[in-house]
PDB file of C-alpha atoms in Angstrom:
ATOM      1  CA  MET Q 778      -6.821  -0.239   3.441  1.00 87.00           C
ATOM      2  CA  ASP Q 779      -6.740   3.388   3.825  1.00 89.00           C
ATOM      3  CA  VAL Q 780      -8.010   6.092   6.060  1.00 89.00           C
ATOM      4  CA  HIS Q 781      -9.565   8.124   3.262  1.00 91.00           C
ATOM      5  CA  ASP Q 782     -13.030   7.004   1.915  1.00 92.00           C
ATOM      6  CA  SER Q 783     -12.203   8.461  -1.463  1.00 91.00           C
ATOM      7  CA  ARG Q 784      -9.236   6.417  -1.948  1.00 91.00           C
ATOM      8  CA  LEU Q 785     -11.181   3.419  -0.991  1.00 93.00           C
ATOM      9  CA  GLU Q 786     -13.842   4.042  -3.489  1.00 93.00           C
ATOM     10  CA  LEU Q 787     -11.053   4.422  -6.235  1.00 92.00           C
ATOM     11  CA  ALA Q 788      -9.601   0.998  -5.189  1.00 92.00           C
ATOM     12  CA  LYS Q 789     -13.053  -0.438  -5.646  1.00 94.00           C
ATOM     13  CA  GLU Q 790     -13.410   1.181  -8.847  1.00 92.00           C
ATOM     14  CA  LEU Q 791     -10.038  -0.289  -9.844  1.00 91.00           C
ATOM     15  CA  GLY Q 792     -10.995  -3.830  -8.838  1.00 91.00           C
ATOM     16  CA  ALA Q 793     -10.662  -4.297  -5.060  1.00 93.00           C
ATOM     17  CA  THR Q 794     -12.986  -6.849  -3.599  1.00 94.00           C
ATOM     18  CA  HIS Q 795     -12.784  -5.525  -0.079  1.00 95.00           C
ATOM     19  CA  THR Q 796     -11.693  -2.218   1.535  1.00 95.00           C
ATOM     20  CA  ILE Q 797     -11.154  -1.305   4.955  1.00 94.00           C
ATOM     21  CA  ASN Q 798     -10.993   2.270   6.460  1.00 93.00           C
ATOM     22  CA  GLY Q 799      -8.260   1.880   9.147  1.00 89.00           C
ATOM     23  CA  ARG Q 800      -9.748   4.896  11.167  1.00 89.00           C
ATOM     24  CA  ASN Q 801     -13.121   3.060  11.680  1.00 90.00           C
ATOM     25  CA  ALA Q 802     -12.148  -0.499  11.949  1.00 91.00           C
ATOM     26  CA  ASP Q 803      -9.383  -2.767  13.591  1.00 92.00           C
ATOM     27  CA  VAL Q 804      -7.599  -3.656  10.299  1.00 92.00           C
ATOM     28  CA  ALA Q 805      -6.153  -7.023  11.709  1.00 92.00           C
ATOM     29  CA  ASP Q 806      -9.710  -8.179  12.822  1.00 94.00           C
ATOM     30  CA  GLU Q 807     -11.424  -7.174   9.534  1.00 95.00           C
ATOM     31  CA  LEU Q 808      -8.755  -9.113   7.463  1.00 96.00           C
ATOM     32  CA  MET Q 809      -9.305 -12.313   9.626  1.00 95.00           C
ATOM     33  CA  ARG Q 810     -13.161 -11.681   9.196  1.00 96.00           C
ATOM     34  CA  ILE Q 811     -12.857 -11.231   5.427  1.00 96.00           C
ATOM     35  CA  THR Q 812     -10.612 -14.377   5.107  1.00 97.00           C
ATOM     36  CA  GLY Q 813     -12.676 -16.531   7.180  1.00 97.00           C
ATOM     37  CA  GLY Q 814     -10.034 -16.761  10.138  1.00 95.00           C
ATOM     38  CA  ARG Q 815      -7.417 -18.057   7.583  1.00 96.00           C
ATOM     39  CA  GLY Q 816      -5.442 -14.909   7.379  1.00 95.00           C
ATOM     40  CA  VAL Q 817      -4.001 -12.995   4.473  1.00 96.00           C
ATOM     41  CA  ASN Q 818      -1.075 -14.447   2.459  1.00 97.00           C
ATOM     42  CA  ASN Q 819       0.620 -11.200   1.657  1.00 96.00           C
ATOM     43  CA  ILE Q 820       0.288  -7.815   3.188  1.00 94.00           C
ATOM     44  CA  LEU Q 821       2.013  -4.880   1.619  1.00 92.00           C
ATOM     45  CA  ASP Q 822       2.561  -1.946   3.935  1.00 91.00           C
ATOM     46  CA  THR Q 823       3.212   1.432   2.408  1.00 88.00           C
ATOM     47  CA  THR Q 824       3.275   3.557   5.572  1.00 87.00           C
ATOM     48  CA  GLY Q 825       6.273   2.571   7.470  1.00 88.00           C
ATOM     49  CA  ILE Q 826       4.342   3.333  10.735  1.00 88.00           C
ATOM     50  CA  PRO Q 827       5.149   0.784  13.489  1.00 90.00           C
ATOM     51  CA  GLY Q 828       1.700   1.136  14.782  1.00 87.00           C
ATOM     52  CA  VAL Q 829       0.257   0.037  11.596  1.00 87.00           C
ATOM     53  CA  LEU Q 830       2.726  -2.647  10.843  1.00 87.00           C
ATOM     54  CA  ALA Q 831       2.620  -4.536  14.313  1.00 86.00           C
ATOM     55  CA  PRO Q 832      -0.901  -5.371  14.459  1.00 87.00           C
ATOM     56  CA  LEU Q 833      -0.904  -6.807  10.847  1.00 91.00           C
ATOM     57  CA  VAL Q 834       1.313  -9.824  11.892  1.00 91.00           C
ATOM     58  CA  GLY Q 835      -1.694 -11.123  13.652  1.00 89.00           C
ATOM     59  CA  ALA Q 836      -3.668 -11.035  10.351  1.00 93.00           C
ATOM     60  CA  LEU Q 837      -1.251 -13.157   8.439  1.00 94.00           C
ATOM     61  CA  SER Q 838      -1.798 -16.713   7.304  1.00 96.00           C
ATOM     62  CA  ILE Q 839       0.457 -19.461   7.977  1.00 95.00           C
ATOM     63  CA  ARG Q 840       3.582 -18.737   6.033  1.00 96.00           C
ATOM     64  CA  GLY Q 841       2.251 -15.450   5.224  1.00 96.00           C
ATOM     65  CA  THR Q 842       4.500 -12.381   4.064  1.00 96.00           C
ATOM     66  CA  LEU Q 843       4.318  -8.823   5.582  1.00 94.00           C
ATOM     67  CA  ALA Q 844       6.372  -6.559   3.058  1.00 94.00           C
ATOM     68  CA  LEU Q 845       7.211  -3.077   3.847  1.00 92.00           C
ATOM     69  CA  VAL Q 846       7.674  -0.392   0.972  1.00 90.00           C
ATOM     70  CA  GLY Q 847       6.866   2.411   3.168  1.00 80.00           C
ATOM     71  CA  ALA Q 848       9.771   4.732   3.866  1.00 83.00           C
ATOM     72  CA  ALA Q 849      10.540   4.882   7.678  1.00 86.00           C
ATOM     73  CA  ALA Q 850      13.194   7.055   9.319  1.00 88.00           C
ATOM     74  CA  PRO Q 851      16.624   5.245  10.351  1.00 91.00           C
ATOM     75  CA  GLY Q 852      16.204   3.810  13.825  1.00 92.00           C
ATOM     76  CA  THR Q 853      12.514   3.155  13.450  1.00 92.00           C
ATOM     77  CA  GLU Q 854      11.548  -0.173  15.248  1.00 91.00           C
ATOM     78  CA  ALA Q 855       8.378  -1.949  14.984  1.00 88.00           C
ATOM     79  CA  PRO Q 856       7.504  -4.467  17.815  1.00 87.00           C
ATOM     80  CA  PHE Q 857       6.417  -7.874  16.459  1.00 86.00           C
ATOM     81  CA  GLU Q 858       5.010 -10.690  18.597  1.00 83.00           C
ATOM     82  CA  ILE Q 859       7.395 -13.675  18.347  1.00 84.00           C
ATOM     83  CA  GLY Q 860       6.098 -16.183  20.549  1.00 84.00           C
ATOM     84  CA  GLN Q 861       2.816 -17.263  18.770  1.00 80.00           C
ATOM     85  CA  SER Q 862       4.259 -16.291  15.589  1.00 83.00           C
ATOM     86  CA  LEU Q 863       6.515 -19.444  15.720  1.00 85.00           C
ATOM     87  CA  VAL Q 864       3.671 -21.589  14.683  1.00 88.00           C
ATOM     88  CA  LYS Q 865       2.756 -19.417  11.863  1.00 90.00           C
ATOM     89  CA  GLY Q 866       6.246 -19.236  10.206  1.00 93.00           C
ATOM     90  CA  TRP Q 867       5.438 -15.815   8.708  1.00 94.00           C
ATOM     91  CA  THR Q 868       7.965 -13.585   6.969  1.00 94.00           C
ATOM     92  CA  PHE Q 869       8.796  -9.897   7.331  1.00 93.00           C
ATOM     93  CA  LYS Q 870      10.530  -8.309   4.271  1.00 93.00           C
ATOM     94  CA  THR Q 871      11.392  -4.939   3.052  1.00 91.00           C
ATOM     95  CA  VAL Q 872      11.109  -4.134  -0.701  1.00 90.00           C
ATOM     96  CA  VAL Q 873      13.608  -2.080  -2.486  1.00 84.00           C
ATOM     97  CA  GLN Q 874      12.817  -0.351  -5.796  1.00 77.00           C
ATOM     98  CA  GLY Q 875       9.634  -2.529  -6.077  1.00 78.00           C
ATOM     99  CA  SER Q 876      12.080  -5.622  -5.954  1.00 83.00           C
ATOM    100  CA  SER Q 877      11.785  -5.507  -9.835  1.00 87.00           C
ATOM    101  CA  VAL Q 878      14.382  -5.383 -12.800  1.00 90.00           C
ATOM    102  CA  PRO Q 879      13.516  -1.649 -14.100  1.00 89.00           C
ATOM    103  CA  GLN Q 880      14.604  -2.640 -17.600  1.00 93.00           C
ATOM    104  CA  LEU Q 881      11.745  -5.206 -17.755  1.00 93.00           C
ATOM    105  CA  PHE Q 882       9.269  -3.591 -15.404  1.00 91.00           C
ATOM    106  CA  ILE Q 883       9.064  -0.005 -16.560  1.00 92.00           C
ATOM    107  CA  PRO Q 884       8.373  -1.231 -20.193  1.00 95.00           C
ATOM    108  CA  ARG Q 885       5.644  -3.580 -18.860  1.00 95.00           C
ATOM    109  CA  LEU Q 886       4.123  -0.672 -16.962  1.00 93.00           C
ATOM    110  CA  VAL Q 887       4.060   1.473 -20.156  1.00 96.00           C
ATOM    111  CA  GLU Q 888       2.556  -1.425 -22.127  1.00 97.00           C
ATOM    112  CA  LEU Q 889      -0.249  -2.060 -19.509  1.00 96.00           C
ATOM    113  CA  TYR Q 890      -0.925   1.795 -19.403  1.00 95.00           C
ATOM    114  CA  GLU Q 891      -1.073   1.819 -23.269  1.00 96.00           C
ATOM    115  CA  GLN Q 892      -3.585  -1.091 -23.061  1.00 96.00           C
ATOM    116  CA  GLY Q 893      -5.723   0.762 -20.584  1.00 93.00           C
ATOM    117  CA  ARG Q 894      -4.917  -1.752 -17.974  1.00 92.00           C
ATOM    118  CA  PHE Q 895      -2.717   0.458 -15.626  1.00 93.00           C
ATOM    119  CA  PRO Q 896      -4.815   3.678 -14.699  1.00 93.00           C
ATOM    120  CA  LEU Q 897      -1.934   5.824 -13.879  1.00 93.00           C
ATOM    121  CA  ASP Q 898      -4.167   9.020 -14.589  1.00 93.00           C
ATOM    122  CA  LYS Q 899      -6.323   8.091 -11.642  1.00 91.00           C
ATOM    123  CA  LEU Q 900      -3.475   7.688  -9.303  1.00 93.00           C
ATOM    124  CA  ILE Q 901      -1.466  10.813  -9.783  1.00 95.00           C
ATOM    125  CA  GLN Q 902      -2.064  14.368  -9.983  1.00 96.00           C
ATOM    126  CA  HIS Q 903       0.536  16.931 -11.230  1.00 97.00           C
ATOM    127  CA  TYR Q 904       1.476  20.069  -9.221  1.00 97.00           C
ATOM    128  CA  LYS Q 905       3.706  22.921 -10.025  1.00 96.00           C
ATOM    129  CA  VAL Q 906       6.768  23.316  -7.666  1.00 96.00           C
ATOM    130  CA  ASP Q 907       5.156  26.510  -6.350  1.00 96.00           C
ATOM    131  CA  ASP Q 908       2.374  24.384  -5.235  1.00 96.00           C
ATOM    132  CA  ILE Q 909       4.271  21.935  -3.439  1.00 96.00           C
ATOM    133  CA  ASN Q 910       2.397  22.487  -0.133  1.00 97.00           C
ATOM    134  CA  THR Q 911      -0.857  22.049  -1.756  1.00 97.00           C
ATOM    135  CA  ALA Q 912       0.523  18.756  -3.172  1.00 96.00           C
ATOM    136  CA  PHE Q 913       1.357  17.679   0.538  1.00 95.00           C
ATOM    137  CA  ALA Q 914      -1.898  18.687   1.717  1.00 96.00           C
ATOM    138  CA  ASP Q 915      -3.648  16.935  -1.007  1.00 95.00           C
ATOM    139  CA  SER Q 916      -1.965  13.673  -0.282  1.00 93.00           C
ATOM    140  CA  ALA Q 917      -2.713  13.814   3.350  1.00 91.00           C
ATOM    141  CA  SER Q 918      -6.232  14.637   2.926  1.00 91.00           C
ATOM    142  CA  GLY Q 919      -6.896  11.991   0.389  1.00 90.00           C
ATOM    143  CA  VAL Q 920      -7.621  14.380  -2.486  1.00 91.00           C
ATOM    144  CA  THR Q 921      -4.791  12.535  -4.658  1.00 92.00           C
ATOM    145  CA  VAL Q 922      -3.023   9.172  -4.071  1.00 92.00           C
ATOM    146  CA  LYS Q 923       0.276  10.268  -5.494  1.00 93.00           C
ATOM    147  CA  PRO Q 924       1.114  13.975  -6.029  1.00 96.00           C
ATOM    148  CA  VAL Q 925       3.704  14.417  -8.863  1.00 97.00           C
ATOM    149  CA  VAL Q 926       5.594  17.972  -8.614  1.00 96.00           C
ATOM    150  CA  VAL Q 927       6.853  19.102 -11.840  1.00 94.00           C
ATOM    151  CA  PHE Q 928       9.811  21.346 -11.964  1.00 91.00           C
TER     152      PHE Q 928
END
């Protein structure tokens, strides 16, 4: 799910079986449609926006997990429905540093990159520090997935 068609096209190119533009569709409804009403086992939110997080709970499968990796400001609250959720037994968790062991994970990413199986070059774009405002604008507009500012 994204709000930029260019990013959704890149996701398809990289192997996504389904994409949803969050500006044009009810994401939770689409996820339920795609899964034939079963719901999604794992949802990874990278926004940290309560208005995005809360509806996703309804798209979780029984014992599904909603994980947050998006940075939210301290004090940010997300309202979750908890009555009907009791019969689903879903989990909400936050992910810190990818919940990985860096000594193992980073070498694995390098190995996958060297094998051509981790398309880092398609995901990042480098910007000089003087172009930091362009980097922010390109990220917001969908021109790049992950701007990297080089000092």
